Short mmCIF file of C-alpha atoms in Angstrom, two decimals:
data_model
loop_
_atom_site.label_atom_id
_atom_site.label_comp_id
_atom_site.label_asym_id
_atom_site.label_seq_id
_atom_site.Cartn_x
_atom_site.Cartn_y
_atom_site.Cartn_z
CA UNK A 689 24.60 -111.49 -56.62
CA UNK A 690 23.65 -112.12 -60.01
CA UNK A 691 25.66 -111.16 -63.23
CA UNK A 692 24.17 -109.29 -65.93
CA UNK A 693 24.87 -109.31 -69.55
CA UNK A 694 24.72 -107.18 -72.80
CA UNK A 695 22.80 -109.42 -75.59
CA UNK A 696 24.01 -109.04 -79.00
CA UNK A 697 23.29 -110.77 -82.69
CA UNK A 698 26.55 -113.37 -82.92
CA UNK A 699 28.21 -112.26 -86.05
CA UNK A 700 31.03 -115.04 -85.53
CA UNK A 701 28.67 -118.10 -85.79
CA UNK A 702 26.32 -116.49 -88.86
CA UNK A 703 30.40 -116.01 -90.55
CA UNK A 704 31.15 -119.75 -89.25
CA UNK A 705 27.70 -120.92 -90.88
CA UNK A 706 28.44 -119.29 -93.83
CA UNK A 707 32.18 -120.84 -94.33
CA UNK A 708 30.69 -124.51 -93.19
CA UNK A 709 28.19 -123.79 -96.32
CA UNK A 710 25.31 -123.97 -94.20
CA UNK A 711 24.67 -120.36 -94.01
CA UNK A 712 22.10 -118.58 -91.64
CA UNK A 713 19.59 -115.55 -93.59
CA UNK A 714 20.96 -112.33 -92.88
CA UNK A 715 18.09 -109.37 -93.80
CA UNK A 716 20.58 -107.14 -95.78
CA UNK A 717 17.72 -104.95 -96.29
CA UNK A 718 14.73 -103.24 -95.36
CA UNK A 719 11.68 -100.97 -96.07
CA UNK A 720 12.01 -99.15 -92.68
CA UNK A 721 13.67 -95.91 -94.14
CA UNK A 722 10.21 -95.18 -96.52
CA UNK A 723 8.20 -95.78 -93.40
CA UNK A 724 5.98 -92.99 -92.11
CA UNK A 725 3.72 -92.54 -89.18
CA UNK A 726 2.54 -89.18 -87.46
CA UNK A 727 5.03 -88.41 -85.32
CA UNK A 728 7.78 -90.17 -86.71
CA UNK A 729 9.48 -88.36 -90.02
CA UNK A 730 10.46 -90.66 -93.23
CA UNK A 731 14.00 -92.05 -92.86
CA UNK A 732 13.82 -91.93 -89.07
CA UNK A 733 11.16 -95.00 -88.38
CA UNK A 734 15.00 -96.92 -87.11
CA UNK A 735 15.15 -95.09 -83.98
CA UNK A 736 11.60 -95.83 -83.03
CA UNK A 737 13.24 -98.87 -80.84
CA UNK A 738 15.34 -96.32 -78.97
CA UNK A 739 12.28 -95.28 -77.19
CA UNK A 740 10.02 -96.60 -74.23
CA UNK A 741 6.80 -96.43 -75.77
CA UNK A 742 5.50 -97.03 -79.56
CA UNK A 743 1.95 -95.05 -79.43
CA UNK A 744 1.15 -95.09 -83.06
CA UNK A 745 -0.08 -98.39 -85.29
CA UNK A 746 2.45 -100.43 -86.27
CA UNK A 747 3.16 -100.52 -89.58
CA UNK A 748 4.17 -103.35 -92.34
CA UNK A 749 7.63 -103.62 -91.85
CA UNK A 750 9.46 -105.70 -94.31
CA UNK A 751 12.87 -107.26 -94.04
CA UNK A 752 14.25 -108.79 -97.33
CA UNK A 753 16.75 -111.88 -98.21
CA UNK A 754 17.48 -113.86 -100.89
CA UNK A 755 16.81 -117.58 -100.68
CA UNK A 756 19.49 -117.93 -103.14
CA UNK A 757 21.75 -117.23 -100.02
CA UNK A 758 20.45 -118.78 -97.77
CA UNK A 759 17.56 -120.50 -96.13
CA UNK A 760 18.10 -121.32 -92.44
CA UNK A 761 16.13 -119.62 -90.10
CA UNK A 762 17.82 -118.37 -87.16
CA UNK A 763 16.28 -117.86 -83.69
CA UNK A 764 18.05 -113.76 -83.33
CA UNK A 765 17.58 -112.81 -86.69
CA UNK A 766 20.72 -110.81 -88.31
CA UNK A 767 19.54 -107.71 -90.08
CA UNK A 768 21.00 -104.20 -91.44
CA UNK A 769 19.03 -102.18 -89.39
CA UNK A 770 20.45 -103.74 -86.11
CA UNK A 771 17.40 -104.44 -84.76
CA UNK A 772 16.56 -107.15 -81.74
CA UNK A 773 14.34 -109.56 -84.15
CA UNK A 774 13.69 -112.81 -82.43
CA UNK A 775 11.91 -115.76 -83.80
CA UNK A 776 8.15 -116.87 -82.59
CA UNK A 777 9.97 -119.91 -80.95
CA UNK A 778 11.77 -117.60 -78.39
CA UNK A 779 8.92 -114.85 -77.94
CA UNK A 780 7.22 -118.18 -76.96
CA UNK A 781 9.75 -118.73 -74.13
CA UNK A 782 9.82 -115.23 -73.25
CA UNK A 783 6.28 -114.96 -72.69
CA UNK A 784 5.44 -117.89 -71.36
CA UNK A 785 8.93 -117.30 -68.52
CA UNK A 786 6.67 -113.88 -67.58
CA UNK A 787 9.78 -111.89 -68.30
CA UNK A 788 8.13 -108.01 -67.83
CA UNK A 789 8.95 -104.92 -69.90
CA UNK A 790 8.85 -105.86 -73.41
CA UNK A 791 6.41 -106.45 -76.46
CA UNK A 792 6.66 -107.70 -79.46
CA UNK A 793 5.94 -106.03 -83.20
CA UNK A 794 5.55 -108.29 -86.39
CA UNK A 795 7.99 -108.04 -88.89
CA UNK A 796 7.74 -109.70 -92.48
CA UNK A 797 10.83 -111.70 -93.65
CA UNK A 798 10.21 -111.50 -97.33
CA UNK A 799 12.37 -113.79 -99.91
CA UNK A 800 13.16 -111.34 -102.81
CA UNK A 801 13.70 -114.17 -105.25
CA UNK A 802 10.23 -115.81 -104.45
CA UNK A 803 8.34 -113.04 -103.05
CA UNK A 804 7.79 -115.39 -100.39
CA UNK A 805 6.67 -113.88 -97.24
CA UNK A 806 8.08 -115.65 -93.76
CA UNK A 807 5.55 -114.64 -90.77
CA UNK A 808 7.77 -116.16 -88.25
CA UNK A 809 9.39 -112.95 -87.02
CA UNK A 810 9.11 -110.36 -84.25
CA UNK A 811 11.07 -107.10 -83.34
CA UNK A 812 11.81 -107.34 -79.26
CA UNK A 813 10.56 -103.91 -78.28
CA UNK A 814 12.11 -103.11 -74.80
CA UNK A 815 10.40 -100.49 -72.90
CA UNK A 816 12.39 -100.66 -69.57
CA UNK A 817 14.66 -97.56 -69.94
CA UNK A 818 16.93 -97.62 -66.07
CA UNK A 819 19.95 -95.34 -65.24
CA UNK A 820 22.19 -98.37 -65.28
CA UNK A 821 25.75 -97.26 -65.11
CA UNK A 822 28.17 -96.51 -62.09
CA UNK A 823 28.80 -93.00 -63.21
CA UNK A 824 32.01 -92.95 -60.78
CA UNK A 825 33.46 -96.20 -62.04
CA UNK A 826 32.62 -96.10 -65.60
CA UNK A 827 34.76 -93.89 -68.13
CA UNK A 828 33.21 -92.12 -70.35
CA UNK A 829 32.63 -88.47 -72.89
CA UNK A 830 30.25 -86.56 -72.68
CA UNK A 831 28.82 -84.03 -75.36
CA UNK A 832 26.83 -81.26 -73.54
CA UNK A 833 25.40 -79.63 -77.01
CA UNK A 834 23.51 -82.82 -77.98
CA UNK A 835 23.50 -84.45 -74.24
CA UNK A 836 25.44 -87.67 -75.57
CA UNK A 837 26.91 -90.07 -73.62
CA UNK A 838 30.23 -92.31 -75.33
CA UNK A 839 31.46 -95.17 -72.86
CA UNK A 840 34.55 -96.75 -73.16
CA UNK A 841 34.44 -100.16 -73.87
CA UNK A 842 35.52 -102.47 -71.20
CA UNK A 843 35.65 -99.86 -68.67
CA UNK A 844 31.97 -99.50 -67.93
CA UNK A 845 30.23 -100.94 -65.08
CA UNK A 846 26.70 -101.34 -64.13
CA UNK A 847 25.32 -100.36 -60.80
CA UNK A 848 23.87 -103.52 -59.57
CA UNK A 849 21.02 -101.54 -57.65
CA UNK A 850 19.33 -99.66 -59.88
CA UNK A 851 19.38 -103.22 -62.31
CA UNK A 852 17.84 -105.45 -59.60
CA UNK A 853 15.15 -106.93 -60.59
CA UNK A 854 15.15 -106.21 -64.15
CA UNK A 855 15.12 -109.03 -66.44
CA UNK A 856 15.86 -106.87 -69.85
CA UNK A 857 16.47 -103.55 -69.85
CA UNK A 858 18.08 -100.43 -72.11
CA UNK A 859 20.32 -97.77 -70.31
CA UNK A 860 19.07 -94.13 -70.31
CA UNK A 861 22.15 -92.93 -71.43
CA UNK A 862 23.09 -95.62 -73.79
CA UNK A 863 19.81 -97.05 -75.20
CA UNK A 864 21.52 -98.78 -78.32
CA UNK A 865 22.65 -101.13 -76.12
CA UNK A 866 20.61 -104.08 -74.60
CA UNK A 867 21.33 -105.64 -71.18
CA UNK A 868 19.62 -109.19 -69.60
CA UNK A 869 19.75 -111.16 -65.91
CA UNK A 870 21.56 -114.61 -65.30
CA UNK A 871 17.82 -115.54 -65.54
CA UNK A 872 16.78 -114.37 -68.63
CA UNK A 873 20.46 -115.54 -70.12
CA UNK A 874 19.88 -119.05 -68.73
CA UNK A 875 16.75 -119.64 -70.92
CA UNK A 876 17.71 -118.86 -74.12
CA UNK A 877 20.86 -121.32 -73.75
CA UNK A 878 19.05 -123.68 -71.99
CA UNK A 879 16.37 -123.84 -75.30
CA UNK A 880 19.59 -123.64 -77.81
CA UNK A 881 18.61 -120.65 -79.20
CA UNK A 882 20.92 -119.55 -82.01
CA UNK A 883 22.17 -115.99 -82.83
CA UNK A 884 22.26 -114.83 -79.53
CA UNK A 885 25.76 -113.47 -78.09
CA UNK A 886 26.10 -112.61 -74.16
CA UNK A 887 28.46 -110.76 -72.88
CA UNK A 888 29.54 -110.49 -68.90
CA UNK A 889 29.42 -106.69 -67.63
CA UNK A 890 31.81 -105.08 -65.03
#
């Protein structure tokens, strides 16, 4: 049976490219918390990836960097707002692999030394939303006022059935966190995309 994974930006090889003074950009800011769309209240637009549908236009979001910094483009794209940002290369591969419940939103990479703006960019919206976890196995609290869900680290498990046949996919009750198949796993390190951090699940 296959494994599946949580997908994360690798904040140990953007800190190793930075001491080996070839540093990856890092977007250490952004204009997301003056966005404002009906339905959406300014200094909230960062939670509009937590849900399974985005039914408004998309706005011009801008991510900033300084060139001075650094210049390498990275394939996962490390940025303060946490969000999945993936470069056109591997929204390419994505696409053309057929992999089903996700679209993808420009985002401008904008060089605040130059002005510069980098086109290359796309958030990875994810609009699978499962009820992934073994409730029995996994350990977790519960807040019944605000119906939140904490899980322990390393002592939560997926239930394999209800992620079958899901190739990417949020958890209902944990939607910050982002979960991929052996498949989908297999062909971003087979193309050598960088940034991207995998992570086996119980």
């Amino acid at each position: 049976m296959s494994n599946y994974y949580q997908m994360n930006f690798d904040m140990e090889m953007f800190d190793n490219s930075v001491s080996e003074g070839n540093p990856f950009i890092y977007a250490d800011s952004s204009n997301i918390d003056s966005i404002e769309v009906e339905g959406v209240k300014k200094g909230f637009f960062n939670g509009v990836i937590l849900n399974n549908s985005i039914d408004f236009p998309w706005p011009d979001i801008e991510f900033y960097f300084s060139s001075q910094e650094a210049h390498r483009e990275c394939d996962f794209l490390g940025n303060i707002a946490r969000w999945p940002i993936i470069h056109k290369n591997v929204r390419y591969v994505i696409t053309q692999n057929n992999i089903q419940g996700v679209s993808f939103y420009p985002v401008n990479l904008i060089d605040s030394c130059t002005n510069k703006k980098n086109e290359n960019y796309y958030l990875l919206f994810i609009s699978n939303f499962i009820d992934a976890f073994d409730m029995e196995k996994s350990q977790y609290k519960y807040n019944q006022k605000y119906n939140f869900y904490t899980f322990i680290p390393k002592k939560t498990f997926l239930d394999i059935n209800n992620c079958y046949g899901y190739d990417i996919f949020r958890a209902e009750k944990s939607p910050s966190m982002i979960f991929v198949s052996e498949k989908l796993k297999k062909i971003i390190e087979d193309c050598k995309f960088s940034g991207f951090r995998f992570s086996i699940q119980k």
